[in-house]
CSV table of C-alpha atoms in Angstrom, one decimal:
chain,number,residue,atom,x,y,z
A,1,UNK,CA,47.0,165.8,41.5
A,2,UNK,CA,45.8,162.4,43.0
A,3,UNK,CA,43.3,162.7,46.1
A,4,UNK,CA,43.9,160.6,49.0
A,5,UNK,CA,40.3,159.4,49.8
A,6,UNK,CA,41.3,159.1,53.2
A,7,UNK,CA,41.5,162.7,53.3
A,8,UNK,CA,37.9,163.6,52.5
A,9,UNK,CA,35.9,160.4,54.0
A,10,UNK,CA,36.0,160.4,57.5
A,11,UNK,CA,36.9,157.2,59.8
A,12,UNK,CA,33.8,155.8,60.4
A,13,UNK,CA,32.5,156.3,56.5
A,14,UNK,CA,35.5,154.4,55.7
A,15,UNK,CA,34.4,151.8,58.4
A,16,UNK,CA,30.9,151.7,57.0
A,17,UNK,CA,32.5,151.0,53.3
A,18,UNK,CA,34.3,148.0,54.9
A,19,UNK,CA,31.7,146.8,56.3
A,20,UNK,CA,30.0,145.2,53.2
A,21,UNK,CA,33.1,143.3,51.9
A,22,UNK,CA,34.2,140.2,53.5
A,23,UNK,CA,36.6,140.0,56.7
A,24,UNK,CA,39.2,139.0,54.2
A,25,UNK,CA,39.0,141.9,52.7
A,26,UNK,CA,38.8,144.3,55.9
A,27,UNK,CA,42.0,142.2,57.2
A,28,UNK,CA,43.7,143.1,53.5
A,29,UNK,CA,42.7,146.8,53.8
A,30,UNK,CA,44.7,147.4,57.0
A,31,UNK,CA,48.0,147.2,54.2
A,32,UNK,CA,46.8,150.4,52.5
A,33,UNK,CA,46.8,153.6,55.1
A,34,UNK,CA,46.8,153.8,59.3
A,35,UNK,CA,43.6,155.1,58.7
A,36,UNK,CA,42.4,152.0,56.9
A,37,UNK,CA,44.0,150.3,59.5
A,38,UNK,CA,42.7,151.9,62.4
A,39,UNK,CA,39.0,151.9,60.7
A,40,UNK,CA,39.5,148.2,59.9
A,41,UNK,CA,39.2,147.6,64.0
A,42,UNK,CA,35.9,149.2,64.6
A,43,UNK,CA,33.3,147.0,66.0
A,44,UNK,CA,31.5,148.5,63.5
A,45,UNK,CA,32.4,146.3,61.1
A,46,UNK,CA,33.5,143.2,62.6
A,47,UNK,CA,30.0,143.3,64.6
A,48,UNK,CA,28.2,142.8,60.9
A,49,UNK,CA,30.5,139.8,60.4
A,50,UNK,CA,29.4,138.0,63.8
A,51,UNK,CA,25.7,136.0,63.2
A,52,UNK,CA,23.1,137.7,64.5
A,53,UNK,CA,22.1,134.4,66.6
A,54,UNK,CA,25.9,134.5,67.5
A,55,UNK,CA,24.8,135.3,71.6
A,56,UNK,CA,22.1,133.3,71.4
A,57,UNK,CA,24.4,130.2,70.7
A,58,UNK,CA,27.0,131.6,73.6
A,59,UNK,CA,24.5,131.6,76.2
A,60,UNK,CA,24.1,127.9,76.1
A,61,UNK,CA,27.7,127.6,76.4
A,62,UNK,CA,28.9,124.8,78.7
A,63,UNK,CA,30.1,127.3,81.6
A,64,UNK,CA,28.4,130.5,82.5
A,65,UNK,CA,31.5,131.9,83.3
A,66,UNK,CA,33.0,131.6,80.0
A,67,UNK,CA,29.6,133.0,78.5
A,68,UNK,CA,29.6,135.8,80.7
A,69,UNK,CA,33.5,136.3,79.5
A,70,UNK,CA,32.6,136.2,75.4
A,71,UNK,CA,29.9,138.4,76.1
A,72,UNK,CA,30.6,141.2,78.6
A,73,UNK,CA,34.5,141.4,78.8
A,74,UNK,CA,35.2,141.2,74.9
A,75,UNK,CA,35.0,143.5,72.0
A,76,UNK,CA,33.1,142.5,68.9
A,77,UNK,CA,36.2,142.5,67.4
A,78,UNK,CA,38.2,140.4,70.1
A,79,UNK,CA,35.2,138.1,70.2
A,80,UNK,CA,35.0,137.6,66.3
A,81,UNK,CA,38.7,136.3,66.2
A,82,UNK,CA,38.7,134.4,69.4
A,83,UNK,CA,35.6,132.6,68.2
A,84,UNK,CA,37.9,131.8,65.4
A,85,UNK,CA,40.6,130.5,67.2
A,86,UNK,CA,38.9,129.5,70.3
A,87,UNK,CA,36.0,127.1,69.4
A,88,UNK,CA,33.7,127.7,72.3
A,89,UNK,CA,31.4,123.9,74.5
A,90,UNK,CA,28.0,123.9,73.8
A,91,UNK,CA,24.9,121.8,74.8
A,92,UNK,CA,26.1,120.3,77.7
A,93,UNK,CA,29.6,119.5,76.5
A,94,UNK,CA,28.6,117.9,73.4
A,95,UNK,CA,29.2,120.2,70.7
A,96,UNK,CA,31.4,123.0,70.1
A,97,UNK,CA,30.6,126.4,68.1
A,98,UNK,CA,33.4,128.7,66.4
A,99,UNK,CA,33.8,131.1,63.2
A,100,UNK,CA,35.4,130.4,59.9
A,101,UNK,CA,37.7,133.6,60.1
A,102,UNK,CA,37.7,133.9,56.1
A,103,UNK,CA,33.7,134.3,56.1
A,104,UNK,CA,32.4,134.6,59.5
A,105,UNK,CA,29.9,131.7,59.1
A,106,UNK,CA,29.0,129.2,61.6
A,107,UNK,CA,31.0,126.1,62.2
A,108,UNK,CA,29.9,123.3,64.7
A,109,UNK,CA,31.5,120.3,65.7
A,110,UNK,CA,29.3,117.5,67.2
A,111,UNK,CA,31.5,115.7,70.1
A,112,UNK,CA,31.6,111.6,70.6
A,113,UNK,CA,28.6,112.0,72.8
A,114,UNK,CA,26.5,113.6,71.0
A,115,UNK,CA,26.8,110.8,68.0
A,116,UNK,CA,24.9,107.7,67.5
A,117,UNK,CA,27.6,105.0,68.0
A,118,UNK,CA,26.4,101.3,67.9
A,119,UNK,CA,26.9,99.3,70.9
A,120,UNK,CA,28.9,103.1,72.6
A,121,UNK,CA,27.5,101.8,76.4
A,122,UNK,CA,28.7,98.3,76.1
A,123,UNK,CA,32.3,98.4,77.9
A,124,UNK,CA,32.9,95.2,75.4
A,125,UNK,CA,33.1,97.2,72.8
A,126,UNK,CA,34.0,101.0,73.5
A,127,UNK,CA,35.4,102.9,76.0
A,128,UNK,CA,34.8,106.7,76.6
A,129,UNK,CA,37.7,108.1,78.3
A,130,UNK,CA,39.6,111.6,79.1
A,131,UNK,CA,42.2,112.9,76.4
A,132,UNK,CA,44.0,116.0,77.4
A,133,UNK,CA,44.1,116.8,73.4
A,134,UNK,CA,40.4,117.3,72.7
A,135,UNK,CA,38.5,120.0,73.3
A,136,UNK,CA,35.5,117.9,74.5
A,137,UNK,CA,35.3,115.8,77.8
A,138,UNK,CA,35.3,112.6,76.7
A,139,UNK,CA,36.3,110.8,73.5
A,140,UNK,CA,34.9,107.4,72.1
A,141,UNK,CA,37.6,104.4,71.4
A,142,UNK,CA,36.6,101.2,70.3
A,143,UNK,CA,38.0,98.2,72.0
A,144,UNK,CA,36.7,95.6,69.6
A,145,UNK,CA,33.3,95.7,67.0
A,146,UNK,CA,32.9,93.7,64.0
A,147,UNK,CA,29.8,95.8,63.2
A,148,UNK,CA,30.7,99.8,62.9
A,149,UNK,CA,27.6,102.1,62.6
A,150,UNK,CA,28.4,106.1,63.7
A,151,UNK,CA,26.0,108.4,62.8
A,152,UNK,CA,26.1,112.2,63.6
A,153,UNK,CA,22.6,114.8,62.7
A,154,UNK,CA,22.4,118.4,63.1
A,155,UNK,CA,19.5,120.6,62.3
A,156,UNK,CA,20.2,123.2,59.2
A,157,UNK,CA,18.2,126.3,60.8
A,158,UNK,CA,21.3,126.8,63.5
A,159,UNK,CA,23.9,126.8,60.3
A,160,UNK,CA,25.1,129.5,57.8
A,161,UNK,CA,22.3,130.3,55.3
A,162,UNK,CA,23.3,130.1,51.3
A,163,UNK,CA,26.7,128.1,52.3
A,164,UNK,CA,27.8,124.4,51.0
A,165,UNK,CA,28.9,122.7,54.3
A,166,UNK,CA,31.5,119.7,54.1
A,167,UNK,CA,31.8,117.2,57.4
A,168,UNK,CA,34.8,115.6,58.7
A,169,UNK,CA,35.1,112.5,60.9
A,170,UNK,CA,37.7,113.8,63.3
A,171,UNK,CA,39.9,110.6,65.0
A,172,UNK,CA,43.2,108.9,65.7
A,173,UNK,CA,44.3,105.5,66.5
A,174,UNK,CA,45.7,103.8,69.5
A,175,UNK,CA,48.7,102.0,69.7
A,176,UNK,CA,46.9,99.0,69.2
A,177,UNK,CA,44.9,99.3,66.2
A,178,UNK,CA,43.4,96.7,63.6
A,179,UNK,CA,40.9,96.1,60.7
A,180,UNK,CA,41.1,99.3,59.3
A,181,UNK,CA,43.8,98.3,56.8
A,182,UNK,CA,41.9,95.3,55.7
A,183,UNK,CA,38.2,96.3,55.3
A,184,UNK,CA,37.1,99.4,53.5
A,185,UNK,CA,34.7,102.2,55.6
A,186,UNK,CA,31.7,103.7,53.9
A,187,UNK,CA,31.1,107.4,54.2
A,188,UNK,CA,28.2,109.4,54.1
A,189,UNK,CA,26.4,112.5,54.2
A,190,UNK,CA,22.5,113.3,53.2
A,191,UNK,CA,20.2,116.3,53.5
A,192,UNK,CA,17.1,115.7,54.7
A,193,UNK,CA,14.7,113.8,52.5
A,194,UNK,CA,15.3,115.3,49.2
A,195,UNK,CA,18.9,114.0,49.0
A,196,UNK,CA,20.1,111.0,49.4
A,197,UNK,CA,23.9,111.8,48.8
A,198,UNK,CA,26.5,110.4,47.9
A,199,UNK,CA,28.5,107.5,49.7
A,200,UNK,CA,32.5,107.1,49.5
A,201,UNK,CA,34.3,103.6,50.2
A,202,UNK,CA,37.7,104.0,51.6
A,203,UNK,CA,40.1,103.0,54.0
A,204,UNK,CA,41.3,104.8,57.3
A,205,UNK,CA,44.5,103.1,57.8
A,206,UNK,CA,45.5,102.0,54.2
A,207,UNK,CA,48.8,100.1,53.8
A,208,UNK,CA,51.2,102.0,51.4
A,209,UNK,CA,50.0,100.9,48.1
A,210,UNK,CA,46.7,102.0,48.7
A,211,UNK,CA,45.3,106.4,48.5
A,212,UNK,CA,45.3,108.1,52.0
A,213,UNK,CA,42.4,110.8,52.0
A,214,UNK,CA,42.5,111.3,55.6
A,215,UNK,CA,44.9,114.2,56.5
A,216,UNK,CA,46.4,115.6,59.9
A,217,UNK,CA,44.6,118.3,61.4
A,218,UNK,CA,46.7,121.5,63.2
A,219,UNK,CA,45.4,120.2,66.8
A,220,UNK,CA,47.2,116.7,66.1
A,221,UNK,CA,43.6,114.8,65.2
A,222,UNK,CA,43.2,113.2,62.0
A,223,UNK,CA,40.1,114.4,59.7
A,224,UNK,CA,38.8,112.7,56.7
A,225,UNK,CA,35.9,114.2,54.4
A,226,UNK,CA,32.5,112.3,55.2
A,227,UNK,CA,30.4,114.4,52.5
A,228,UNK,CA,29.4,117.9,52.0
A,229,UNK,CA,25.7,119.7,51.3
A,230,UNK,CA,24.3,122.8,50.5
A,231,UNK,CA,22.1,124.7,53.5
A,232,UNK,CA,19.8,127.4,51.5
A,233,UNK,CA,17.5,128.7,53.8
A,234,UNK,CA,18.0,126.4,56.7
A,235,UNK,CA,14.4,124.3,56.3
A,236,UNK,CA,15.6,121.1,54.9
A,237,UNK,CA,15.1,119.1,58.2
A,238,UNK,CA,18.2,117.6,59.6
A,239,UNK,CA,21.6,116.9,58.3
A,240,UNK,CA,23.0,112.8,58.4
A,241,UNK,CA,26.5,112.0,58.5
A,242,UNK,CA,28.1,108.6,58.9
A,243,UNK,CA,30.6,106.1,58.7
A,244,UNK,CA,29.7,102.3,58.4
A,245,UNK,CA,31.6,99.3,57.9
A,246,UNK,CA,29.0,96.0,58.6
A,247,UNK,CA,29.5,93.3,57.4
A,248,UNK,CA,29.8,91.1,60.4
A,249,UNK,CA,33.2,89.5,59.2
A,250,UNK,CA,36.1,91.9,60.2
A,251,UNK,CA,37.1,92.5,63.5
A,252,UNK,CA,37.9,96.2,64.5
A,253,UNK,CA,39.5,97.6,67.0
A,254,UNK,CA,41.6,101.2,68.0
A,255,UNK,CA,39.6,103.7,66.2
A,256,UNK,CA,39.5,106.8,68.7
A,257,UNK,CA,36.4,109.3,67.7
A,258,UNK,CA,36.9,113.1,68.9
A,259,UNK,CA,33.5,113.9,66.6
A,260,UNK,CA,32.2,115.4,63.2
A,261,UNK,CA,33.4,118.5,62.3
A,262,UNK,CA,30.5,120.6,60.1
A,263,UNK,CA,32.5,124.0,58.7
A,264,UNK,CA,32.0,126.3,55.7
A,265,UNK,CA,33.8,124.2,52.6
A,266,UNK,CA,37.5,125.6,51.9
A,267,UNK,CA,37.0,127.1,55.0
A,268,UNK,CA,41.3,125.8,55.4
């Protein structure tokens, strides 16, 4: 005769158990018994799969309200899956901090305003400006630049230990776009000293003939792979990612910039 397991461990062993595989696997484990189920929703476990630093980072979030929200009216289990859903403002509005759901590590997004854009303050050239669709403020668009220089750094110690990160340039276009179809952009990501990366020609708005390696993201922005690293232990400095296009002869204009999206790679 087979013994149901479930009859001789108790909940919160059960819970314990679950709480050293992944939250892919506690989510998979609700399928097998209601008292998997109901063990797979203990704070328990989905308190292990939050970063330890993970209050830390929602203090500094933009509003205090929203803070004291995450942190006194939620669950650690309603907290882990709205962080994953619900990317939450950081650092005065310039960043945003959220959960891959598949792993629980970190994943940040530096907004427009917290990048280094060439020439950003000269109304000539760029224009920050309101967009219902992001979750930041204010967005970047470029009104006209023949030299394109966008950098974005973060520092590895507030990232995921042991995890290969990849980073995104997250945009769209206007109506009125140009440049982009006629000039490649280069793309860039190093780590620190040590690595110097690798850098990827391509173009954002390539005619028909030509590869598209951008894709459409589920909130309506466009994303296209700047490069990716590896964050050990979190000491390796600072984190570069960029997209350049310089060489004084091509006018460009209609690029909108939302930010750079840093997440766990095959995080989707």
């Amino acid at each position: 005769m087979r013994t149901d397991i479930t009859n001789i461990l108790p909940e919160e062993c059960i819970s314990y158990i679950l709480s050293l595989t992944s939250p892919t696997d506690v989510c998979r484990s609700k399928l097998v018994s209601p008292v998997f189920r109901s063990a797979a929703d203990s704070d328990t476990i989905w308190g292990k799969f939050l970063p330890s630093d993970c209050y830390d980072i929602i203090s500094n979030a933009s509003s205090s309200s929203s803070s004291k929200l995450l942190t006194s009216s939620m669950s650690k289990t309603q907290l882990y899956f709205h962080l994953c859903k619900n990317p939450i403002i950081i650092d005065n509005g310039t960043m945003s901090f959220g959960l891959d759901k598949a792993t629980g590590k970190k994943c940040f997004m530096l907004g427009a305003r917290r990048l280094s854009i060439a020439w950003a303050n000269t109304p000539r050239y760029w224009r920050w400006k309101h967009v219902p669709e992001s979750r930041f403020l204010e967005v970047a668009e470029l009104k006209e630049v023949w030299w394109l220089d966008v950098k974005g750094t973060i520092e590895t110690k507030i990232l995921s230990p042991n995890t290969t990160y990849v980073a995104y340039l997250v945009y769209k276009f206007s109506s009125s776009r140009y440049g982009f179809e006629k000039k490649p952009v280069d793309l860039h990501v190093e780590l620190g000293e040590s690595d110097a990366g690798r850098t990827f020609r391509i173009f954002l708005d390539p005619s028909a003939n030509i590869p598209q390696f951008s894709r459409e993201r589920e909130d309506g922005w466009m994303e296209v792979k700047l490069g990716e690293f590896f964050n050990e232990h979190g000491d390796d400095g600072k984190a570069t990612c960029s997209l350049r296009e310089v060489d004084n002869y091509t006018l460009k204009k209609g690029l909108i910039i939302e930010g750079i999206d840093i997440r766990p790679k095959d995080s989707r």
